[in-house]
CSV table of C-alpha atoms and ligand atoms in Angstrom, one decimal:
chain,number,residue,atom,x,y,z
P,25,MET,CA,70.3,93.0,129.0
P,26,THR,CA,70.1,89.3,129.8
P,27,THR,CA,66.8,87.8,130.9
P,28,GLU,CA,66.2,85.1,133.5
P,29,TRP,CA,63.2,82.8,133.2
P,30,HIS,CA,61.6,81.3,136.2
P,31,MET,CA,59.1,78.5,135.7
P,32,MET,CA,56.6,78.5,138.6
P,33,ALA,CA,54.5,75.4,139.0
P,34,ASP,CA,50.9,76.3,139.8
P,35,LYS,CA,49.6,73.6,142.0
P,36,ASP,CA,46.4,75.4,143.0
P,37,ASP,CA,43.1,73.5,143.6
P,38,ASP,CA,41.4,75.4,140.8
P,39,ASP,CA,42.9,73.4,138.0
P,40,THR,CA,39.9,72.8,136.0
P,41,ARG,CA,41.7,71.8,132.8
P,42,GLY,CA,42.0,68.1,133.7
P,43,GLY,CA,45.2,66.2,133.2
P,44,ASP,CA,47.6,65.8,136.1
P,45,GLY,CA,47.2,69.4,137.4
P,46,ASP,CA,50.6,70.6,136.3
P,47,VAL,CA,49.8,74.1,135.1
P,48,SER,CA,52.8,76.4,134.8
P,49,ILE,CA,53.2,80.2,134.3
P,50,ALA,CA,56.4,81.9,133.2
P,51,THR,CA,57.6,85.1,134.9
P,52,LYS,CA,60.4,87.3,133.6
P,53,THR,CA,62.8,89.3,135.8
P,54,LYS,CA,65.5,91.6,134.6
P,55,PRO,CA,68.6,91.5,136.7
P,56,LYS,CA,69.6,95.1,137.4
P,57,THR,CA,73.3,95.0,136.8
P,58,GLN,CA,74.8,98.4,137.5
P,59,ARG,CA,77.7,99.4,135.3
P,60,PRO,CA,79.9,102.3,136.5
P,61,PRO,CA,79.3,105.6,134.7
P,62,LEU,CA,81.7,106.5,131.9
P,63,TYR,CA,83.2,109.9,131.3
P,64,LYS,CA,84.2,111.6,128.1
P,65,VAL,CA,87.5,113.4,128.0
P,66,LEU,CA,87.2,116.5,125.9
P,67,LEU,CA,90.0,118.6,124.3
P,68,LEU,CA,89.2,122.3,123.7
P,69,ASN,CA,90.6,124.5,121.0
P,70,ASP,CA,92.5,127.7,121.6
P,71,ASP,CA,94.4,130.1,119.4
P,72,TYR,CA,97.9,129.6,120.8
P,73,THR,CA,98.8,126.0,121.5
P,74,PRO,CA,100.9,124.7,118.6
P,75,MET,CA,99.3,121.9,116.6
P,76,GLU,CA,102.4,119.7,117.0
P,77,PHE,CA,102.1,120.0,120.8
P,78,VAL,CA,98.5,118.9,120.7
P,79,VAL,CA,99.4,115.9,118.5
P,80,HIS,CA,102.2,115.0,120.9
P,81,VAL,CA,99.9,115.2,123.9
P,82,LEU,CA,97.3,112.9,122.2
P,83,GLU,CA,100.0,110.3,121.4
P,84,ARG,CA,101.6,110.5,124.8
P,85,PHE,CA,98.6,110.4,127.1
P,86,PHE,CA,96.0,108.6,125.0
P,87,GLY,CA,98.1,105.9,123.3
P,88,ILE,CA,96.8,106.6,119.9
P,89,THR,CA,98.6,106.5,116.6
P,90,HIS,CA,100.1,109.6,115.0
P,91,SER,CA,97.4,109.8,112.2
P,92,GLN,CA,94.6,109.4,114.8
P,93,ALA,CA,96.2,112.1,116.8
P,94,VAL,CA,96.4,114.5,113.8
P,95,GLU,CA,92.8,113.7,113.0
P,96,ILE,CA,91.5,114.5,116.5
P,97,MET,CA,93.7,117.7,116.7
P,98,LEU,CA,92.2,118.9,113.4
P,99,THR,CA,88.7,118.2,114.6
P,100,VAL,CA,89.3,120.3,117.7
P,101,HIS,CA,90.9,123.0,115.7
P,102,LYS,CA,87.9,123.2,113.3
P,103,LYS,CA,85.0,122.5,115.6
P,104,GLY,CA,86.3,123.8,118.9
P,105,VAL,CA,86.0,120.6,120.9
P,106,ALA,CA,86.3,116.8,120.4
P,107,VAL,CA,86.0,113.7,122.5
P,108,VAL,CA,89.4,112.1,122.9
P,109,GLY,CA,88.3,109.0,124.7
P,110,VAL,CA,85.8,107.5,127.2
P,111,PHE,CA,87.0,106.2,130.5
P,112,SER,CA,86.0,105.4,134.1
P,113,TYR,CA,85.9,108.4,136.4
P,114,GLU,CA,89.4,107.7,137.9
P,115,ILE,CA,91.1,107.2,134.5
P,116,ALA,CA,89.4,110.2,133.0
P,117,GLU,CA,90.4,112.4,136.0
P,118,THR,CA,94.0,111.2,135.6
P,119,LYS,CA,94.1,111.9,131.8
P,120,VAL,CA,92.8,115.4,132.4
P,121,ALA,CA,95.3,116.1,135.1
P,122,GLN,CA,98.2,114.8,133.0
P,123,VAL,CA,97.2,116.9,130.0
P,124,MET,CA,96.6,120.0,132.1
P,125,ASP,CA,99.9,119.6,134.0
P,126,PHE,CA,101.9,118.9,130.8
P,127,ALA,CA,100.4,121.9,129.0
P,128,ARG,CA,101.0,124.3,132.0
P,129,ARG,CA,104.6,123.1,132.3
P,130,ASN,CA,105.1,123.9,128.7
P,131,GLN,CA,103.3,127.3,129.0
P,132,HIS,CA,100.5,126.4,126.6
P,133,PRO,CA,96.9,127.3,127.4
P,134,LEU,CA,95.6,124.0,126.2
P,135,GLN,CA,92.4,122.9,128.1
P,136,CYS,CA,91.2,119.4,128.8
P,137,THR,CA,88.0,118.6,130.6
P,138,MET,CA,85.7,115.6,131.4
P,139,GLU,CA,82.0,115.1,131.2
P,140,LYS,CA,79.7,112.3,132.4
P,141,GLU,CA,78.4,110.2,129.5
P,142,GLU,CA,74.5,110.0,129.3
B,204,TYC,N1,94.1,126.2,117.2
B,204,TYC,C1,95.4,125.8,117.4
B,204,TYC,C2,96.3,126.5,116.4
B,204,TYC,O1,95.9,127.0,115.4
B,204,TYC,C3,95.7,124.3,117.4
B,204,TYC,C4,95.0,123.6,118.5
B,204,TYC,C5,94.3,122.4,118.2
B,204,TYC,C6,94.9,124.1,119.8
B,204,TYC,C7,93.7,121.7,119.2
B,204,TYC,C8,94.3,123.3,120.8
B,204,TYC,O2,93.0,121.4,121.4
B,204,TYC,C9,93.7,122.2,120.5
B,204,TYC,N2,97.6,126.6,116.7
């Protein structure tokens, strides 16, 4: 978070310190810049979707390398779930829809969901 400094000249009559009366105080304000919330796209394990299909989905819709795709697929296979990527709401929604539609069209029960990042 960036900080803005404002120097405020205090020209009150109660300047008892002598000199030319130029007494300054510094006040700090934090600009409240709002970033849009991010959403995790999660891939869920199941017992039926072929591993190669999941790897293909990851390469196709998430633009990751084959070895990264294998790594994520194996994480889901072993742990039950993994974060595939973090996106804006609209992009995350599109990725989930693309994966769900592609899985359904290929008659695989693969599940993909999204979750707001804290
Ligand atoms: N568990 C599946 C199998 O053994 C593979 C798999 C991995 C399925 C990841 C879904 O998201 C998934 N064929």
